[in-house]
Tab-separated table of C-alpha atoms in Angstrom:
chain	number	residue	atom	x	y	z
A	1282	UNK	CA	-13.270	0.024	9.257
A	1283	UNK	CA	-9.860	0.359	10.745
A	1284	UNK	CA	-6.773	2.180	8.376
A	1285	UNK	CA	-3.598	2.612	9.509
A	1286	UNK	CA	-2.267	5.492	6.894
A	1287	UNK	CA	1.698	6.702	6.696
A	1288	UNK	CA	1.747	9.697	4.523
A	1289	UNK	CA	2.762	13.362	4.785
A	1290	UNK	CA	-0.652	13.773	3.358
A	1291	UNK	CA	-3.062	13.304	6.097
A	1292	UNK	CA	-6.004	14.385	3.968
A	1293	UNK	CA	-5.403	11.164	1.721
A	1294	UNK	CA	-6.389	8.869	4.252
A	1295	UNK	CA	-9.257	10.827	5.117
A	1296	UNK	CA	-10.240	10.660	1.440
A	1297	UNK	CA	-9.767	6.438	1.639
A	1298	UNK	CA	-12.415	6.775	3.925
A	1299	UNK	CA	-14.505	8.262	2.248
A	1300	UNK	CA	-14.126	6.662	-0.982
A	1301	UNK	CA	-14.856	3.302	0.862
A	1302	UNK	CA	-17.822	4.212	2.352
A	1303	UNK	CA	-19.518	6.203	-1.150
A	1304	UNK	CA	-18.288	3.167	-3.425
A	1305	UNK	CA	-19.903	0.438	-0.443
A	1306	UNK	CA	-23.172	2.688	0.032
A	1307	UNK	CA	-23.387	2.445	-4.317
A	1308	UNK	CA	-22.964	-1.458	-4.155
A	1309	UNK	CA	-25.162	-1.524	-1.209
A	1310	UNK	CA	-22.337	-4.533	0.360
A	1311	UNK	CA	-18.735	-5.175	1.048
A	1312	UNK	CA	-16.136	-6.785	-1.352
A	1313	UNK	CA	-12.638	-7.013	-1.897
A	1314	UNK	CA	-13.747	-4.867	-5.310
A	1315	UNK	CA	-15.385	-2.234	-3.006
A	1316	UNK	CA	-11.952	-1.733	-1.073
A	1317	UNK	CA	-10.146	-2.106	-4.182
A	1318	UNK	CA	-11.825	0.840	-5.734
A	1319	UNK	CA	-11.879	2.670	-2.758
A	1320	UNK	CA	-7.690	2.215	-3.214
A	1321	UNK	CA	-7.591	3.437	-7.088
A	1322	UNK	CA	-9.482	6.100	-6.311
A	1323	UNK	CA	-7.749	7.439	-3.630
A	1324	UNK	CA	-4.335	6.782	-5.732
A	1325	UNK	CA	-5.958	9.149	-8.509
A	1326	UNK	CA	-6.240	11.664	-6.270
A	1327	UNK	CA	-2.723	11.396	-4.941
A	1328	UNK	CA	-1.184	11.110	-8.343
A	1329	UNK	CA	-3.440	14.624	-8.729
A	1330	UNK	CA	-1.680	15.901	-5.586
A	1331	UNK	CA	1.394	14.857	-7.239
A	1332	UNK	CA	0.706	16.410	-10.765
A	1333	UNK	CA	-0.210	20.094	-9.423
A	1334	UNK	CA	2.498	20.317	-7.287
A	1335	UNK	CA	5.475	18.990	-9.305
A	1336	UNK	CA	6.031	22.249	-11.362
A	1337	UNK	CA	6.921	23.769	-7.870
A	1338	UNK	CA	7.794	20.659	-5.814
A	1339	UNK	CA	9.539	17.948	-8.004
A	1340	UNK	CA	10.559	16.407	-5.349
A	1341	UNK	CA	7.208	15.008	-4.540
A	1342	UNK	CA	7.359	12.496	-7.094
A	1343	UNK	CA	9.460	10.500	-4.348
A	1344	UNK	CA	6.771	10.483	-1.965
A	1345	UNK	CA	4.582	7.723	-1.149
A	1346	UNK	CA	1.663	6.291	0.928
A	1347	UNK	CA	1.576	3.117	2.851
A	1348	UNK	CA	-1.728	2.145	3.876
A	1349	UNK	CA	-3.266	-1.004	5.955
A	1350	UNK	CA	-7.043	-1.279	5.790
A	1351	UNK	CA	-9.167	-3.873	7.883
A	1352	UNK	CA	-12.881	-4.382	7.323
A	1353	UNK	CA	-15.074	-6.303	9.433
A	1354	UNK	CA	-18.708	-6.798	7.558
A	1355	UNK	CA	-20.977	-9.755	8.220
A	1356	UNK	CA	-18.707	-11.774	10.379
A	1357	UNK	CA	-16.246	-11.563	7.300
A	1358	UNK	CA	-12.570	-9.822	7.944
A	1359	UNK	CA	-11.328	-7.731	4.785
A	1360	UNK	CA	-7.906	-7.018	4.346
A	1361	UNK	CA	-5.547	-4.726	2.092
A	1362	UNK	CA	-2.306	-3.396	2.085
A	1363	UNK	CA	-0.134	-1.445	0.139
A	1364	UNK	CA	3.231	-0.360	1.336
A	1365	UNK	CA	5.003	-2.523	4.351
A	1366	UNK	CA	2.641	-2.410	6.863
A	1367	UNK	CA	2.120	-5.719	8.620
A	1368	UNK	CA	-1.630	-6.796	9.517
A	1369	UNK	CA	-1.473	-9.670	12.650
A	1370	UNK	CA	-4.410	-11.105	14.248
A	1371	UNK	CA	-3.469	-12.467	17.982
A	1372	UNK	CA	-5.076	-15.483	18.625
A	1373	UNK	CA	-4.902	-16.528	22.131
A	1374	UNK	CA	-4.333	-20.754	23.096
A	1375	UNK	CA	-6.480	-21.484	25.742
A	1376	UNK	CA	-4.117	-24.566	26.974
A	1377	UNK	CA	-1.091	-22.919	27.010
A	1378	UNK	CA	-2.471	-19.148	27.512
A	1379	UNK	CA	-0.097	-18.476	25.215
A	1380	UNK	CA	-0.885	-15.750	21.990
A	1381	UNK	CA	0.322	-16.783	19.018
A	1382	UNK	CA	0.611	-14.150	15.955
A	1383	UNK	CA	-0.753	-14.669	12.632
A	1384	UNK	CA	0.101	-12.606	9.730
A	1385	UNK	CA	-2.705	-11.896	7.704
A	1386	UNK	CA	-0.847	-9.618	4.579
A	1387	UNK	CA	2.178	-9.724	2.778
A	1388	UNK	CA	4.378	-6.326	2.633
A	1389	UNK	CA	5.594	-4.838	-0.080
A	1390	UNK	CA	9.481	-3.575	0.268
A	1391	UNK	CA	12.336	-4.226	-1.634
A	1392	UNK	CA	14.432	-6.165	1.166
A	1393	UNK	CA	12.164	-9.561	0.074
A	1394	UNK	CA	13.905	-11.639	-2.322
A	1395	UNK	CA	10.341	-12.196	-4.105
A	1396	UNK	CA	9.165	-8.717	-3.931
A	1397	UNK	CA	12.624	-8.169	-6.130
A	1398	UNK	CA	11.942	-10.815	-8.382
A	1399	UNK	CA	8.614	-9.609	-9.302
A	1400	UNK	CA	9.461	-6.424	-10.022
A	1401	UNK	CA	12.528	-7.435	-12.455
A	1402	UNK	CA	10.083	-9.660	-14.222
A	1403	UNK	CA	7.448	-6.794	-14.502
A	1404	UNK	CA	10.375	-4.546	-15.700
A	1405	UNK	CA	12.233	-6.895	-17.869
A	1406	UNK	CA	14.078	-3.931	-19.578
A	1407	UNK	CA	14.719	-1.835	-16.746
A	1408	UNK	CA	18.279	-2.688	-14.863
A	1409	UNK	CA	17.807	-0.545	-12.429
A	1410	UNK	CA	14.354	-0.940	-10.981
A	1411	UNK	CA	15.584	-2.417	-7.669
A	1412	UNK	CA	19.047	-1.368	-6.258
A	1413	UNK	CA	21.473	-2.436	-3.390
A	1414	UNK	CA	22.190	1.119	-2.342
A	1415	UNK	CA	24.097	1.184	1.290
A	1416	UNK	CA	23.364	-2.373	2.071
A	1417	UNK	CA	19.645	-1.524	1.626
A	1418	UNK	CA	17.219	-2.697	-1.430
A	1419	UNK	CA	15.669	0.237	-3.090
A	1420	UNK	CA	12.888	0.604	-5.874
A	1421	UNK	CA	14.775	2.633	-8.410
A	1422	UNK	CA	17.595	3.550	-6.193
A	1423	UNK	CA	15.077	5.750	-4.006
A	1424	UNK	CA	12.693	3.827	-1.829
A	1425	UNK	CA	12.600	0.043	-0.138
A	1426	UNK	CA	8.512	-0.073	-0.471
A	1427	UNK	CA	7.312	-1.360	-3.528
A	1428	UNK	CA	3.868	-0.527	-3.445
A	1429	UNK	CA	2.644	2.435	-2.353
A	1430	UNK	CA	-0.868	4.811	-3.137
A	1431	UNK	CA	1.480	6.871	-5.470
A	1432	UNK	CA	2.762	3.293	-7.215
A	1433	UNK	CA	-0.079	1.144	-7.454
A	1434	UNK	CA	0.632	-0.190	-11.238
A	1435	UNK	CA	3.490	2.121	-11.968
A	1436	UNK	CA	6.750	1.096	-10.456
């Protein structure tokens, strides 16, 4: 298992970890459900992070968590993202020797056209969930990722 975790809480992505490995040791396999869960309940403990400290900190409701997670298990390659981290497999043409990228996930951030129209149709009444702030698309006005740890299912 490879993650590749941006947050000013390093412990979080010690805690994905861990939550992968407990929830794929109970289902005795890997799945896109084991990872998934592994996700929410890392997110639960952020959003706990988030809840303690906010009486002293408010500003941490701001913060997020992008995370890229890559699983290898039975010759199968797993792969989740939240936030806009980019996963790209290289895969090298033996006639050409030349190495051709291949994105494997989809970002989340505000500056795609479809990321923005998803998020006005998930927030039908909300005019101001995605802003053109500085020539810059922003969730809310504050940040241009659209799925984070702290946002899964509440942007």
């Amino acid at each position: 298992m490879v993650i590749s975790y941006d947050s000013v809480f390093y412990a979080e992505g010690q805690m994905l970890f861990i939550n992968h490995a407990g929830f794929t040791s109970e289902q005795k396999s890997m799945s896109t459900e084991v990872i998934k869960k592994a996700f929410q309940a890392t997110e639960e403990g952020f959003v706990s992070i988030v809840t303690e400290q906010w009486p002293v900190m408010p500003q941490i409701a701001a913060v997020g968590s992008c995370c890229l997670v890559g699983v290898i298990c039975n010759g199968t390659l797993y792969i989740a993202n939240v936030g806009d981290s980019r996963a790209v497999l290289g895969r090298l043409v033996k006639a050409t020797g030349e190495v051709l990228a291949i994105q494997l996930s989809a970002e989340h951030n505000a500056s795609i056209e479809s990321v923005r129209q998803e998020l006005h149709s998930l927030h039908p009444d909300d005019s101001q969930i995605v802003v053109l702030r500085h020539n810059v698309w922003r969730v809310k006005g504050l940040i241009q990722v659209s799925l984070t740890l702290i946002s899964i299912g509440r942007v």
